[in-house]
PDB file of C-alpha atoms in Angstrom:
ATOM      1  CA  MET A  37      21.031  -3.611  16.781  1.00 43.00           C
ATOM      2  CA  SER A  38      24.122  -4.045  14.582  1.00 39.00           C
ATOM      3  CA  ALA A  39      23.700  -3.875  10.826  1.00 38.00           C
ATOM      4  CA  HIS A  40      24.266  -7.075   8.835  1.00 41.00           C
ATOM      5  CA  ALA A  41      26.695  -7.285   5.963  1.00 41.00           C
ATOM      6  CA  GLY A  42      25.559  -5.290   2.936  1.00 43.00           C
ATOM      7  CA  ALA A  43      23.777  -2.666   5.045  1.00 43.00           C
ATOM      8  CA  THR A  44      25.242   0.576   6.351  1.00 43.00           C
ATOM      9  CA  ARG A  45      24.087   2.762   9.207  1.00 48.00           C
ATOM     10  CA  PRO A  46      23.922   6.381   8.038  1.00 49.00           C
ATOM     11  CA  PRO A  47      24.410   9.526  10.133  1.00 44.00           C
ATOM     12  CA  PRO A  48      21.250  11.189  11.517  1.00 44.00           C
ATOM     13  CA  ALA A  49      19.211  13.166   9.010  1.00 42.00           C
ATOM     14  CA  PRO A  50      19.301  16.982   9.359  1.00 37.00           C
ATOM     15  CA  ALA A  51      16.489  18.691  11.240  1.00 37.00           C
ATOM     16  CA  LEU A  52      15.271  20.441   8.128  1.00 32.00           C
ATOM     17  CA  PRO A  53      16.211  18.146   5.189  1.00 35.00           C
ATOM     18  CA  GLU A  54      16.112  19.208   1.574  1.00 38.00           C
ATOM     19  CA  PRO A  55      13.415  17.788  -0.743  1.00 36.00           C
ATOM     20  CA  GLY A  56      14.029  14.260  -1.995  1.00 38.00           C
ATOM     21  CA  THR A  57      14.172  12.930  -5.542  1.00 39.00           C
ATOM     22  CA  GLY A  58      10.616  11.571  -5.909  1.00 41.00           C
ATOM     23  CA  SER A  59       8.264  13.189  -8.388  1.00 41.00           C
ATOM     24  CA  ARG A  60       5.790  15.796  -7.135  1.00 46.00           C
ATOM     25  CA  THR A  61       7.292  15.798  -3.635  1.00 45.00           C
ATOM     26  CA  THR A  62       7.244  18.799  -1.306  1.00 44.00           C
ATOM     27  CA  PRO A  63       9.116  19.353   2.008  1.00 44.00           C
ATOM     28  CA  ILE A  64       6.673  19.882   4.852  1.00 40.00           C
ATOM     29  CA  ALA A  65       6.674  20.621   8.536  1.00 39.00           C
ATOM     30  CA  GLY A  66       4.217  19.589  11.175  1.00 40.00           C
ATOM     31  CA  LEU A  67       4.343  17.860  14.512  1.00 36.00           C
ATOM     32  CA  GLY A  68       7.717  16.944  15.999  1.00 42.00           C
ATOM     33  CA  PHE A  69       9.432  14.250  13.948  1.00 39.00           C
ATOM     34  CA  LEU A  70      11.174  12.981  17.085  1.00 38.00           C
ATOM     35  CA  CYS A  71       7.855  12.170  18.761  1.00 43.00           C
ATOM     36  CA  LEU A  72       6.665  10.124  15.790  1.00 48.00           C
ATOM     37  CA  VAL A  73      10.000   8.287  15.573  1.00 44.00           C
ATOM     38  CA  VAL A  74       9.737   7.331  19.243  1.00 40.00           C
ATOM     39  CA  VAL A  75       6.235   5.973  18.724  1.00 44.00           C
ATOM     40  CA  LEU A  76       7.117   4.092  15.550  1.00 49.00           C
ATOM     41  CA  SER A  77      10.277   2.627  17.068  1.00 44.00           C
ATOM     42  CA  ALA A  78       8.192   0.993  19.765  1.00 44.00           C
ATOM     43  CA  CYS A  79       6.443  -1.241  17.217  1.00 45.00           C
ATOM     44  CA  THR A  80       7.562  -3.871  14.738  1.00 43.00           C
ATOM     45  CA  PRO A  81       5.566  -4.846  11.620  1.00 43.00           C
ATOM     46  CA  ALA A  82       4.493  -8.347  10.688  1.00 40.00           C
ATOM     47  CA  GLY A  83       7.220 -10.305   8.964  1.00 40.00           C
ATOM     48  CA  ASP A  84      10.033  -8.842  11.070  1.00 39.00           C
ATOM     49  CA  SER A  85      11.791 -11.463  13.151  1.00 35.00           C
ATOM     50  CA  ARG A  86      12.380  -9.048  16.015  1.00 33.00           C
ATOM     51  CA  GLN A  87      10.085  -8.822  19.032  1.00 32.00           C
ATOM     52  CA  HIS A  88       6.596  -7.541  18.290  1.00 32.00           C
ATOM     53  CA  ALA A  89       5.070  -4.779  20.369  1.00 32.00           C
ATOM     54  CA  THR A  90       1.468  -3.676  20.663  1.00 32.00           C
ATOM     55  CA  PRO A  91       0.760  -0.157  19.314  1.00 34.00           C
ATOM     56  CA  PRO A  92      -0.450   2.271  21.967  1.00 34.00           C
ATOM     57  CA  ALA A  93      -4.206   2.556  22.349  1.00 34.00           C
ATOM     58  CA  ASP A  94      -5.666   5.683  20.827  1.00 36.00           C
ATOM     59  CA  SER A  95      -9.282   6.631  21.372  1.00 34.00           C
ATOM     60  CA  ALA A  96      -9.317   8.356  17.980  1.00 36.00           C
ATOM     61  CA  ALA A  97      -7.940   5.352  16.092  1.00 39.00           C
ATOM     62  CA  PRO A  98     -10.349   3.627  13.723  1.00 38.00           C
ATOM     63  CA  SER A  99     -11.444   0.036  13.886  1.00 38.00           C
ATOM     64  CA  THR A 100      -9.275  -2.476  12.061  1.00 41.00           C
ATOM     65  CA  GLY A 101     -12.287  -4.428  10.846  1.00 45.00           C
ATOM     66  CA  ALA A 102     -13.854  -4.315   7.405  1.00 44.00           C
ATOM     67  CA  SER A 103     -15.033  -0.848   6.430  1.00 49.00           C
ATOM     68  CA  VAL A 104     -18.185  -0.041   4.513  1.00 54.00           C
ATOM     69  CA  GLY A 105     -17.573   0.026   0.758  1.00 59.00           C
ATOM     70  CA  GLY A 106     -13.817  -0.455   0.958  1.00 70.00           C
ATOM     71  CA  PRO A 107     -10.920  -2.670   2.034  1.00 82.00           C
ATOM     72  CA  PRO A 108     -10.293  -3.432   5.725  1.00 90.00           C
ATOM     73  CA  CYS A 109      -8.898  -0.560   7.754  1.00 94.00           C
ATOM     74  CA  THR A 110      -5.128  -0.653   8.187  1.00 94.00           C
ATOM     75  CA  PRO A 111      -4.318  -0.378  11.927  1.00 92.00           C
ATOM     76  CA  PRO A 112      -2.496   2.921  12.642  1.00 94.00           C
ATOM     77  CA  VAL A 113       0.046   3.574  15.366  1.00 94.00           C
ATOM     78  CA  ASP A 114      -0.862   7.242  15.758  1.00 93.00           C
ATOM     79  CA  THR A 115      -3.214   9.977  14.525  1.00 93.00           C
ATOM     80  CA  LEU A 116      -1.845  13.371  13.529  1.00 93.00           C
ATOM     81  CA  SER A 117      -3.117  16.825  12.669  1.00 93.00           C
ATOM     82  CA  ALA A 118      -0.429  17.157   9.957  1.00 95.00           C
ATOM     83  CA  PRO A 119       2.564  15.213   8.623  1.00 95.00           C
ATOM     84  CA  PRO A 120       5.544  15.641  10.971  1.00 94.00           C
ATOM     85  CA  ALA A 121       8.701  17.625  10.358  1.00 94.00           C
ATOM     86  CA  GLY A 122      11.257  15.565   8.469  1.00 96.00           C
ATOM     87  CA  TYR A 123       8.614  14.173   6.102  1.00 98.00           C
ATOM     88  CA  ARG A 124       7.806  15.096   2.481  1.00 96.00           C
ATOM     89  CA  LEU A 125       4.595  14.784   0.524  1.00 97.00           C
ATOM     90  CA  VAL A 126       4.257  12.324  -2.336  1.00 97.00           C
ATOM     91  CA  GLY A 127       1.280  13.552  -4.332  1.00 95.00           C
ATOM     92  CA  GLU A 128      -1.437  14.877  -2.012  1.00 94.00           C
ATOM     93  CA  ASP A 129      -2.252  11.990   0.321  1.00 97.00           C
ATOM     94  CA  VAL A 130       1.015  10.305   1.384  1.00 98.00           C
ATOM     95  CA  ALA A 131       4.087  11.485   3.279  1.00 98.00           C
ATOM     96  CA  VAL A 132       7.418   9.649   3.580  1.00 98.00           C
ATOM     97  CA  PRO A 133      10.675  10.386   5.446  1.00 97.00           C
ATOM     98  CA  ASP A 134      12.879  13.034   3.859  1.00 95.00           C
ATOM     99  CA  ALA A 135      16.125  11.525   5.191  1.00 95.00           C
ATOM    100  CA  PRO A 136      18.688  10.841   2.438  1.00 95.00           C
ATOM    101  CA  VAL A 137      19.301   7.359   3.856  1.00 96.00           C
ATOM    102  CA  LEU A 138      17.077   4.993   5.840  1.00 97.00           C
ATOM    103  CA  ALA A 139      19.137   2.589   7.958  1.00 97.00           C
ATOM    104  CA  ALA A 140      18.782  -1.080   6.996  1.00 97.00           C
ATOM    105  CA  GLU A 141      19.469  -4.105   9.186  1.00 96.00           C
ATOM    106  CA  GLY A 142      19.204  -7.854   8.772  1.00 97.00           C
ATOM    107  CA  SER A 143      15.553  -8.922   8.878  1.00 95.00           C
ATOM    108  CA  GLY A 144      15.862 -12.650   9.438  1.00 93.00           C
ATOM    109  CA  GLU A 145      13.363 -13.229   6.631  1.00 92.00           C
ATOM    110  CA  ALA A 146      13.698 -16.327   4.435  1.00 93.00           C
ATOM    111  CA  ASP A 147      12.630 -14.386   1.344  1.00 94.00           C
ATOM    112  CA  PRO A 148      15.824 -13.393  -0.543  1.00 96.00           C
ATOM    113  CA  ALA A 149      14.142 -10.140  -1.591  1.00 96.00           C
ATOM    114  CA  ALA A 150      13.611  -9.229   2.077  1.00 96.00           C
ATOM    115  CA  ARG A 151      17.084  -9.882   3.491  1.00 96.00           C
ATOM    116  CA  LEU A 152      17.456  -6.349   4.898  1.00 97.00           C
ATOM    117  CA  PHE A 153      14.817  -4.222   6.605  1.00 98.00           C
ATOM    118  CA  ALA A 154      14.524  -0.425   6.938  1.00 98.00           C
ATOM    119  CA  LYS A 155      11.834   0.549   9.436  1.00 97.00           C
ATOM    120  CA  TRP A 156       9.978   3.789   8.741  1.00 97.00           C
ATOM    121  CA  GLY A 157       6.513   5.117   9.344  1.00 96.00           C
ATOM    122  CA  LEU A 158       4.133   5.811   6.476  1.00 98.00           C
ATOM    123  CA  VAL A 159       1.793   8.792   6.903  1.00 98.00           C
ATOM    124  CA  VAL A 160      -1.503   8.823   4.953  1.00 98.00           C
ATOM    125  CA  ARG A 161      -4.298  11.373   4.826  1.00 96.00           C
ATOM    126  CA  ALA A 162      -7.269  10.181   6.911  1.00 95.00           C
ATOM    127  CA  GLY A 163     -10.045   8.577   4.908  1.00 94.00           C
ATOM    128  CA  MET A 164      -7.853   7.717   1.911  1.00 96.00           C
ATOM    129  CA  VAL A 165      -7.046   4.355   0.326  1.00 96.00           C
ATOM    130  CA  VAL A 166      -3.584   4.307  -1.274  1.00 97.00           C
ATOM    131  CA  ASP A 167      -1.639   1.661  -3.146  1.00 97.00           C
ATOM    132  CA  LEU A 168       2.133   1.470  -2.919  1.00 97.00           C
ATOM    133  CA  ARG A 169       4.299  -0.762  -5.082  1.00 97.00           C
ATOM    134  CA  VAL A 170       7.930  -1.157  -6.012  1.00 97.00           C
ATOM    135  CA  ALA A 171       8.656   0.105  -9.521  1.00 97.00           C
ATOM    136  CA  PRO A 172       8.979  -2.297 -12.476  1.00 96.00           C
ATOM    137  CA  GLY A 173      12.225  -4.243 -12.316  1.00 95.00           C
ATOM    138  CA  TRP A 174      12.223  -4.299  -8.502  1.00 96.00           C
ATOM    139  CA  GLN A 175       9.592  -6.978  -7.850  1.00 95.00           C
ATOM    140  CA  ASP A 176      12.271  -9.533  -6.977  1.00 96.00           C
ATOM    141  CA  LYS A 177      14.462  -7.043  -5.095  1.00 97.00           C
ATOM    142  CA  ALA A 178      12.200  -5.277  -2.599  1.00 98.00           C
ATOM    143  CA  ARG A 179       9.134  -5.722  -0.398  1.00 97.00           C
ATOM    144  CA  LEU A 180       6.784  -3.319   1.405  1.00 97.00           C
ATOM    145  CA  GLY A 181       4.466  -3.512   4.374  1.00 96.00           C
ATOM    146  CA  TRP A 182       2.651  -1.333   6.918  1.00 96.00           C
ATOM    147  CA  GLY A 183       0.118  -2.002   9.641  1.00 91.00           C
ATOM    148  CA  GLY A 184       1.374  -5.472  10.531  1.00 83.00           C
ATOM    149  CA  THR A 185      -1.577  -7.220   8.894  1.00 65.00           C
ATOM    150  CA  ARG A 186       0.125  -9.002   5.967  1.00 79.00           C
ATOM    151  CA  PRO A 187       3.542 -10.402   5.021  1.00 89.00           C
ATOM    152  CA  PRO A 188       5.744  -7.928   3.124  1.00 93.00           C
ATOM    153  CA  ALA A 189       4.938  -7.864  -0.594  1.00 96.00           C
ATOM    154  CA  PRO A 190       5.860  -5.946  -3.779  1.00 96.00           C
ATOM    155  CA  THR A 191       2.452  -4.211  -3.679  1.00 96.00           C
ATOM    156  CA  VAL A 192       0.419  -3.130  -0.644  1.00 96.00           C
ATOM    157  CA  THR A 193      -2.820  -1.245  -0.009  1.00 95.00           C
ATOM    158  CA  VAL A 194      -3.149   1.057   3.000  1.00 96.00           C
ATOM    159  CA  HIS A 195      -6.656   2.137   4.045  1.00 96.00           C
ATOM    160  CA  ALA A 196      -6.430   5.089   6.420  1.00 95.00           C
ATOM    161  CA  CYS A 197      -9.945   4.934   7.831  1.00 93.00           C
ATOM    162  CA  ALA A 198     -10.988   8.305   9.231  1.00 88.00           C
ATOM    163  CA  PRO A 199     -11.237   8.204  13.050  1.00 83.00           C
ATOM    164  CA  GLU A 200     -14.498   8.886  14.834  1.00 78.00           C
ATOM    165  CA  GLY A 201     -15.023  12.591  15.387  1.00 73.00           C
ATOM    166  CA  GLY A 202     -12.891  13.509  12.377  1.00 66.00           C
ATOM    167  CA  GLN A 203     -10.307  15.295  14.515  1.00 74.00           C
ATOM    168  CA  ALA A 204      -7.182  13.701  13.025  1.00 79.00           C
ATOM    169  CA  GLN A 205      -6.276  14.613   9.458  1.00 93.00           C
ATOM    170  CA  TRP A 206      -3.428  12.099   8.991  1.00 96.00           C
ATOM    171  CA  MET A 207      -2.717   8.534  10.122  1.00 96.00           C
ATOM    172  CA  ALA A 208       0.709   7.019  10.854  1.00 97.00           C
ATOM    173  CA  PHE A 209       1.467   3.348  10.143  1.00 97.00           C
ATOM    174  CA  VAL A 210       4.344   1.182  11.343  1.00 96.00           C
ATOM    175  CA  GLY A 211       6.248  -0.750   8.693  1.00 97.00           C
ATOM    176  CA  GLY A 212       8.946  -0.112   6.151  1.00 97.00           C
ATOM    177  CA  THR A 213      10.880  -1.501   3.226  1.00 98.00           C
ATOM    178  CA  TRP A 214      12.639  -4.843   2.849  1.00 98.00           C
ATOM    179  CA  VAL A 215      15.375  -5.230   0.239  1.00 98.00           C
ATOM    180  CA  ALA A 216      17.660  -7.931  -1.102  1.00 97.00           C
ATOM    181  CA  ARG A 217      20.568  -5.501  -0.810  1.00 96.00           C
ATOM    182  CA  ALA A 218      21.078  -1.831   0.028  1.00 97.00           C
ATOM    183  CA  GLY A 219      20.075   0.481  -2.792  1.00 97.00           C
ATOM    184  CA  CYS A 220      17.947   3.342  -4.082  1.00 97.00           C
ATOM    185  CA  VAL A 221      14.447   1.860  -4.197  1.00 97.00           C
ATOM    186  CA  PRO A 222      11.816   3.489  -6.447  1.00 97.00           C
ATOM    187  CA  LEU A 223       8.220   3.325  -5.204  1.00 98.00           C
ATOM    188  CA  ILE A 224       5.002   4.133  -7.067  1.00 98.00           C
ATOM    189  CA  VAL A 225       2.223   5.673  -4.945  1.00 98.00           C
ATOM    190  CA  THR A 226      -1.331   5.603  -6.322  1.00 98.00           C
ATOM    191  CA  SER A 227      -4.075   7.735  -4.770  1.00 96.00           C
ATOM    192  CA  ASN A 228      -7.262   9.121  -6.325  1.00 92.00           C
ATOM    193  CA  GLY A 229      -6.274   7.597  -9.645  1.00 93.00           C
ATOM    194  CA  LYS A 230      -2.959   9.475  -9.782  1.00 96.00           C
ATOM    195  CA  ASN A 231       0.495   7.881  -9.754  1.00 97.00           C
ATOM    196  CA  ASP A 232       3.501   9.505  -8.102  1.00 97.00           C
ATOM    197  CA  ARG A 233       7.017   8.163  -7.827  1.00 97.00           C
ATOM    198  CA  VAL A 234       9.483   8.551  -4.966  1.00 96.00           C
ATOM    199  CA  ASN A 235      13.008   7.167  -4.546  1.00 97.00           C
ATOM    200  CA  LEU A 236      14.132   6.028  -1.096  1.00 97.00           C
ATOM    201  CA  GLY A 237      17.740   5.398  -0.104  1.00 97.00           C
ATOM    202  CA  ILE A 238      17.632   2.080   1.760  1.00 97.00           C
ATOM    203  CA  GLY A 239      21.006   1.561   3.417  1.00 96.00           C
ATOM    204  CA  VAL A 240      22.711   3.873   0.918  1.00 96.00           C
ATOM    205  CA  PRO A 241      21.849   7.327  -0.470  1.00 95.00           C
ATOM    206  CA  CYS A 242      20.223   7.714  -3.875  1.00 95.00           C
ATOM    207  CA  ASP A 243      22.377   9.111  -6.655  1.00 82.00           C
ATOM    208  CA  LYS A 244      20.474  12.233  -7.609  1.00 56.00           C
ATOM    209  CA  THR A 245      22.146  12.336 -11.005  1.00 42.00           C
ATOM    210  CA  ALA A 246      20.776   8.967 -12.122  1.00 42.00           C
ATOM    211  CA  THR A 247      17.440   7.173 -12.167  1.00 43.00           C
ATOM    212  CA  PRO A 248      17.549   3.735 -10.494  1.00 41.00           C
TER     213      PRO A 248
END
């Protein structure tokens, strides 16, 4: 799909990228990043105007109904034993792509803050509930969403319900970031009462010498 005006398509990220600019982030290796990208590319989150696809069935995937003592389970696209190569940890319970730029294309959304869309998979430790939000000053410039259960919003909650049997340690969710225009988007990740910040280059790389 061709990128719309205002978005750029970056070159492929290196196989072993350097750590990003978010706070308390660590480069990690795990299952093949290519395999996860193939799985995530087969699905499209709610709110995207492109064709929707049904995530592959996984016997270890949790139910998407209401969980006991917590928010509804967010439907995953895959279960993993560890975050994949090409991802970095944000805090202890979330992993995001380590690519310097995430490609953004026209979304077809009516919301001016969601004009462009960068698809990427969020990886969350099984059994955890995490909140993700755009940093102050970005509420009218960016939107988030994973799991295809809600429209993109400035703040989202992802509940990675642990699968039956407890074999998988991490859950992967289809979604991404919507933006009004390409830029370095700061996200705040909250898990276990701790806040961690990560900057993501949506359509353009982040300037590591300046805070967005």
